[in-house]
XYZ file of C-alpha atoms in Angstrom:
410
model
C 71.897 147.505 118.807
C 73.986 144.878 120.581
C 75.275 142.080 118.381
C 73.683 138.718 119.230
C 75.976 136.616 121.385
C 75.888 133.690 118.946
C 77.241 135.927 116.160
C 79.840 137.770 118.231
C 83.474 137.494 117.139
C 84.728 135.840 120.368
C 81.967 133.237 120.079
C 82.861 132.560 116.433
C 86.560 132.208 117.258
C 85.848 129.733 120.050
C 83.436 127.738 117.876
C 85.971 127.665 115.006
C 88.717 126.345 117.306
C 86.263 123.736 118.596
C 85.469 122.521 115.065
C 89.168 122.125 114.273
C 89.613 120.233 117.551
C 86.878 117.785 116.513
C 88.443 117.217 113.084
C 92.027 117.203 114.290
C 92.554 113.515 115.138
C 91.478 112.125 111.775
C 92.994 115.090 109.938
C 96.571 114.369 111.062
C 96.244 110.580 111.280
C 95.913 110.104 107.521
C 99.168 111.936 106.589
C 101.022 110.179 109.413
C 99.977 106.795 107.957
C 100.982 107.701 104.406
C 104.233 109.495 105.234
C 103.032 112.996 104.406
C 103.816 116.059 106.496
C 100.928 116.648 108.977
C 101.626 120.389 108.874
C 101.038 120.340 105.123
C 97.785 118.450 105.755
C 96.696 121.179 108.175
C 97.580 123.841 105.608
C 95.732 122.131 102.743
C 92.704 121.415 104.951
C 92.478 125.127 105.682
C 93.033 126.160 102.071
C 90.599 123.493 100.855
C 87.869 124.618 103.239
C 88.286 128.234 102.148
C 88.137 127.220 98.460
C 84.984 125.205 99.126
C 83.405 128.207 100.810
C 84.369 130.439 97.890
C 82.791 128.103 95.328
C 79.608 127.539 97.347
C 79.148 131.159 98.364
C 79.887 130.308 102.016
C 76.465 128.728 102.454
C 77.391 125.243 103.743
C 78.878 124.797 107.255
C 81.359 122.009 106.487
C 85.067 121.495 107.101
C 87.226 119.661 104.545
C 90.230 117.529 105.494
C 92.159 114.284 104.840
C 90.186 111.522 103.088
C 90.868 107.968 104.315
C 89.497 106.483 101.093
C 92.781 107.282 99.362
C 95.158 105.632 101.856
C 95.598 102.366 99.951
C 96.261 103.889 96.505
C 98.553 106.537 98.031
C 100.655 103.853 99.748
C 100.797 101.779 96.566
C 101.581 104.708 94.264
C 104.170 106.105 96.694
C 106.063 102.806 96.660
C 105.889 102.474 92.886
C 106.330 106.068 91.692
C 107.311 108.314 94.625
C 105.482 111.036 96.540
C 105.633 113.752 93.821
C 103.812 111.395 91.437
C 101.231 110.719 94.170
C 100.547 114.453 94.287
C 99.970 114.489 90.520
C 97.478 111.664 90.964
C 95.675 113.597 93.715
C 95.375 116.629 91.430
C 93.881 114.360 88.750
C 91.426 112.923 91.312
C 90.315 116.468 92.061
C 89.600 117.003 88.375
C 87.458 113.850 88.457
C 85.204 115.692 90.923
C 85.139 118.651 88.548
C 83.961 116.370 85.721
C 81.299 114.873 87.982
C 80.221 118.406 88.862
C 79.850 119.199 85.153
C 77.846 115.990 84.642
C 75.478 116.982 87.460
C 75.123 120.431 85.908
C 74.168 118.876 82.557
C 72.216 115.780 83.651
C 70.857 116.599 87.114
C 71.712 115.513 90.649
C 70.377 111.982 90.114
C 73.029 111.251 87.475
C 75.724 110.169 89.953
C 73.368 107.900 91.839
C 72.361 106.205 88.580
C 75.994 105.824 87.527
C 77.174 104.714 90.955
C 74.325 102.925 92.767
C 74.792 101.350 96.232
C 75.668 97.946 94.752
C 78.735 99.566 93.166
C 79.856 101.914 95.916
C 79.216 99.695 98.973
C 81.674 96.880 98.114
C 84.309 99.446 97.082
C 84.011 101.133 100.490
C 84.247 97.717 102.158
C 87.438 96.993 100.200
C 88.951 100.304 101.291
C 88.664 99.231 104.925
C 89.388 95.511 104.644
C 92.334 95.778 102.252
C 94.058 98.063 104.749
C 93.493 95.809 107.776
C 96.940 94.123 107.550
C 98.543 97.571 107.712
C 96.650 98.365 110.924
C 97.562 95.042 112.520
C 101.250 95.339 111.587
C 101.442 98.851 113.027
C 99.644 97.764 116.200
C 102.323 95.082 116.684
C 105.097 97.644 116.329
C 106.006 96.855 112.730
C 106.128 99.030 109.634
C 102.900 99.091 107.653
C 104.104 96.366 105.270
C 105.285 94.205 108.173
C 108.872 94.103 106.910
C 110.520 95.858 109.877
C 109.988 95.577 113.638
C 110.166 99.214 114.766
C 109.194 98.764 118.430
C 109.505 95.630 120.579
C 106.332 93.533 120.287
C 105.179 93.430 123.924
C 105.723 97.175 124.384
C 103.950 97.902 121.111
C 100.925 95.816 122.096
C 100.572 97.602 125.444
C 100.633 100.975 123.660
C 98.361 100.025 120.753
C 95.715 98.297 122.870
C 95.675 101.223 125.314
C 95.125 103.613 122.400
C 92.417 101.343 120.969
C 90.611 100.891 124.298
C 90.701 104.640 124.951
C 89.202 105.294 121.517
C 86.486 102.696 122.121
C 85.673 104.055 125.584
C 85.253 107.632 124.369
C 83.221 106.543 121.321
C 80.813 104.491 123.458
C 80.785 106.226 126.848
C 81.642 109.825 125.929
C 79.003 112.507 126.232
C 78.461 115.753 124.355
C 81.348 117.162 122.373
C 83.771 114.723 124.016
C 82.071 111.833 122.200
C 83.041 113.375 118.852
C 86.798 113.109 119.450
C 87.523 109.404 120.103
C 90.493 109.369 117.699
C 92.075 112.368 119.376
C 91.537 110.758 122.789
C 93.247 107.569 121.610
C 96.192 109.521 120.222
C 96.622 111.435 123.493
C 96.465 108.328 125.715
C 98.752 106.295 123.447
C 101.281 109.113 123.154
C 101.363 109.755 126.923
C 101.905 106.039 127.560
C 104.654 106.018 124.926
C 106.375 108.838 126.790
C 106.170 106.856 130.041
C 107.740 103.724 128.514
C 110.368 105.787 126.709
C 109.697 105.068 123.038
C 109.372 108.722 122.007
C 112.464 110.748 121.227
C 111.912 114.260 122.591
C 115.225 115.710 121.384
C 113.984 116.416 117.816
C 110.960 118.252 119.251
C 113.177 120.413 121.467
C 115.528 121.148 118.561
C 112.740 122.035 116.095
C 112.069 125.749 115.486
C 108.823 127.311 116.655
C 108.118 128.757 113.226
C 108.883 126.741 110.103
C 107.653 126.323 106.547
C 105.679 123.086 106.050
C 107.435 120.475 103.889
C 105.553 121.211 100.683
C 105.962 118.693 97.830
C 105.819 119.757 94.178
C 103.671 117.415 92.045
C 104.790 115.324 89.094
C 102.348 113.812 86.640
C 102.837 110.094 86.074
C 100.262 107.974 84.180
C 100.627 105.031 86.534
C 100.074 107.090 89.686
C 97.081 108.819 88.112
C 95.556 105.418 87.323
C 95.869 104.491 90.991
C 93.967 107.595 92.102
C 91.205 108.280 89.571
C 88.948 105.253 90.175
C 89.096 105.693 93.949
C 87.559 109.162 93.625
C 84.235 107.491 92.785
C 83.601 106.264 96.345
C 84.258 109.613 98.092
C 81.977 111.273 95.521
C 79.044 109.237 96.836
C 80.182 109.875 100.417
C 80.236 113.582 99.552
C 76.572 113.472 98.556
C 75.735 111.732 101.829
C 77.690 114.357 103.753
C 75.928 117.256 102.040
C 72.514 115.650 102.646
C 73.466 115.062 106.300
C 74.518 118.657 106.982
C 71.378 119.801 105.172
C 69.270 117.685 107.512
C 71.066 119.150 110.526
C 70.601 122.768 109.422
C 67.145 122.326 107.893
C 68.304 123.403 104.421
C 68.473 121.640 101.063
C 72.078 122.171 99.946
C 71.569 119.788 97.004
C 69.359 122.509 95.483
C 71.131 125.585 96.846
C 74.015 126.166 96.341
C 73.584 122.948 94.328
C 75.359 119.589 94.219
C 77.354 120.712 91.190
C 78.900 123.533 93.225
C 79.643 121.411 96.311
C 81.293 118.753 94.118
C 83.271 121.462 92.344
C 84.388 122.882 95.694
C 85.475 119.431 96.879
C 87.353 118.823 93.630
C 89.203 122.140 93.688
C 90.098 121.573 97.348
C 91.537 118.137 96.515
C 93.523 119.426 93.533
C 94.839 122.318 95.627
C 96.007 119.806 98.249
C 97.928 117.930 95.565
C 99.624 121.138 94.437
C 101.122 121.633 97.915
C 101.819 118.014 98.897
C 98.762 117.329 101.072
C 96.214 114.493 101.161
C 92.911 114.625 99.228
C 90.109 116.495 100.970
C 86.610 115.413 101.904
C 83.802 116.690 104.143
C 84.140 115.465 107.740
C 81.244 113.654 109.412
C 82.735 114.429 112.843
C 82.328 118.132 112.163
C 78.739 117.599 110.996
C 78.094 115.904 114.327
C 79.624 118.849 116.151
C 77.427 121.272 114.187
C 74.356 119.259 115.198
C 75.432 119.166 118.845
C 76.398 122.834 119.217
C 73.748 124.253 116.847
C 76.452 126.451 115.312
C 75.056 126.691 111.763
C 76.993 129.801 110.705
C 79.487 128.902 107.907
C 81.763 131.713 109.155
C 82.741 129.340 111.984
C 84.320 127.025 109.408
C 86.237 129.992 108.016
C 87.827 130.496 111.430
C 88.527 126.757 111.750
C 90.309 126.906 108.368
C 92.354 129.938 109.421
C 93.397 128.228 112.669
C 94.489 125.149 110.672
C 96.632 127.290 108.365
C 98.262 129.079 111.320
C 99.046 125.763 113.080
C 100.698 124.509 109.886
C 103.567 126.952 110.364
C 104.419 125.917 113.949
C 107.502 123.748 113.461
C 107.583 122.085 116.889
C 103.963 121.067 116.463
C 104.662 119.169 113.233
C 107.738 117.402 114.635
C 105.750 116.404 117.729
C 103.038 114.896 115.541
C 105.576 112.954 113.483
C 107.103 111.550 116.674
C 103.869 109.704 117.556
C 104.887 106.012 117.634
C 103.541 103.534 115.087
C 101.617 101.403 117.657
C 99.512 104.401 118.692
C 98.252 104.806 115.147
C 97.981 101.050 114.626
C 95.702 100.579 117.622
C 93.331 103.303 116.465
C 93.371 102.035 112.877
C 92.207 98.588 114.016
C 88.899 100.318 114.739
C 88.965 102.920 111.998
C 89.600 100.623 109.037
C 86.984 98.174 110.323
C 84.547 101.071 110.641
C 85.102 101.988 106.985
C 84.212 98.430 105.967
C 81.074 98.559 108.124
C 79.986 101.776 106.383
C 79.991 99.838 103.109
C 78.128 96.911 104.668
C 75.571 99.273 106.190
C 75.044 100.868 102.774
C 74.024 97.485 101.351
C 71.654 96.877 104.254
C 70.156 100.375 104.377
C 69.541 100.455 100.619
C 68.102 96.907 100.772
C 70.367 95.545 98.039
C 69.145 92.018 97.275
C 72.269 89.824 97.163
C 70.225 86.783 96.139
C 69.816 88.488 92.769
C 72.619 87.103 90.533
C 73.504 90.516 89.106
C 74.086 92.080 92.516
C 75.872 88.981 93.798
C 78.306 89.076 90.859
C 79.136 92.768 91.268
C 79.730 92.542 95.021
C 81.648 89.248 94.862
C 84.070 90.219 92.112
C 84.626 93.663 93.608
C 85.483 92.250 97.053
C 87.901 89.629 95.727
C 89.666 92.053 93.378
C 89.975 94.724 96.065
C 90.948 92.617 99.086
C 92.944 90.022 97.169
C 95.133 92.609 95.450
C 94.355 91.614 91.864
C 96.590 93.315 89.271
C 95.648 93.898 85.625
C 98.154 95.326 83.184
C 101.839 95.974 83.676
C 104.278 98.828 84.149
C 102.809 102.304 84.127
C 99.356 101.164 82.994
C 98.517 98.626 85.693
C 95.393 98.737 87.821
C 95.372 96.950 91.164
C 93.685 96.784 94.542
C 91.140 99.498 95.325
C 91.531 101.223 91.964
C 90.890 98.013 90.041
C 87.900 96.983 92.156
C 86.290 100.410 91.679
C 86.652 100.153 87.893
C 85.441 96.539 87.919
C 82.332 97.411 89.938
C 81.517 100.340 87.654
C 81.957 98.306 84.451
C 80.004 95.304 85.740
C 77.136 97.599 86.689
C 77.116 99.085 83.184
C 77.568 95.811 81.269
C 75.443 93.278 83.156
C 71.756 93.268 82.165
C 69.327 94.388 84.852
C 67.677 90.950 84.878
C 69.828 87.843 84.539
C 68.198 84.599 83.424
């Protein structure tokens, strides 16, 4: 009997490459912002996806890759403790998912939602986007992320960054079909081509790079301060993970919360994130872009994600590819991030609206207000290795306020 066309190997290979193409822009953008090796990010995305499939019995058609929620704590911890310590913190964040998985196993799937309701998670997500907005603006103007150094002349940088931003906006709004799912990639391509035209990209390092090369893996170190930066931030992606699993379940017509079970999907996400930290890659999360591609193409077979993961691992060992990615000028990324970081904040705002959180209620008003000021203002509590600040502090503050404040305030 002839194998159905939709399950044929050539069809699976093509669909797997397509899924990686959809995820690619966001996948490599996060490590480029944080100073990680994009080839390592490709490798850990592939390894993480395969681990997730192993834990969940290859039942869920999702692809795991770089999580933007961790950008702020990674930048802060990198400056304070160095990249190896950041990797130790990422491993610890992965274990946080493992603990949440155990809690779901013991208490049921509703446990996380009771511990982390929308009034806690929404302002934390808003802080993740808004606290990073100065970084996006500085990069768009041709400066380093902290604004300390002018890397590219201002007028040239603005032409590049606004072209990248406008291209991203145009594809997001006017694109059709699969093309609409890759606005970030479109912005990167347009911005990079324009950068080549105006001569701000050095091509010599790309020419000199070998075709095959080992990714720049980073061995982790465990530092209490770096771990403190990472652990609280894992709370927000945990809620996003639930939303992602529900979304892909709605697309495929299956209840993945029940089978393979939320405890197994959380465990898979956690192991994927810890594995990324072992090799020097960014934390992993399920990608909404890929869920959109699954809905559009009707490719529900999880084997497709296996091929996407394998392609990512193979690409990780192409040396010229990694050097080319690292040569993308700062304004290209800055222009795209002006949209992306704002979009993260809007996700948090939309969560408050969609869940009908009543901000006239004093309890809710207090939680959201304090969380926003702590997160965006850069509040610091503690000193030395045991200091909490920024996103990490606001996540802890929101969680504690939710637990401590009575449900009805006088």
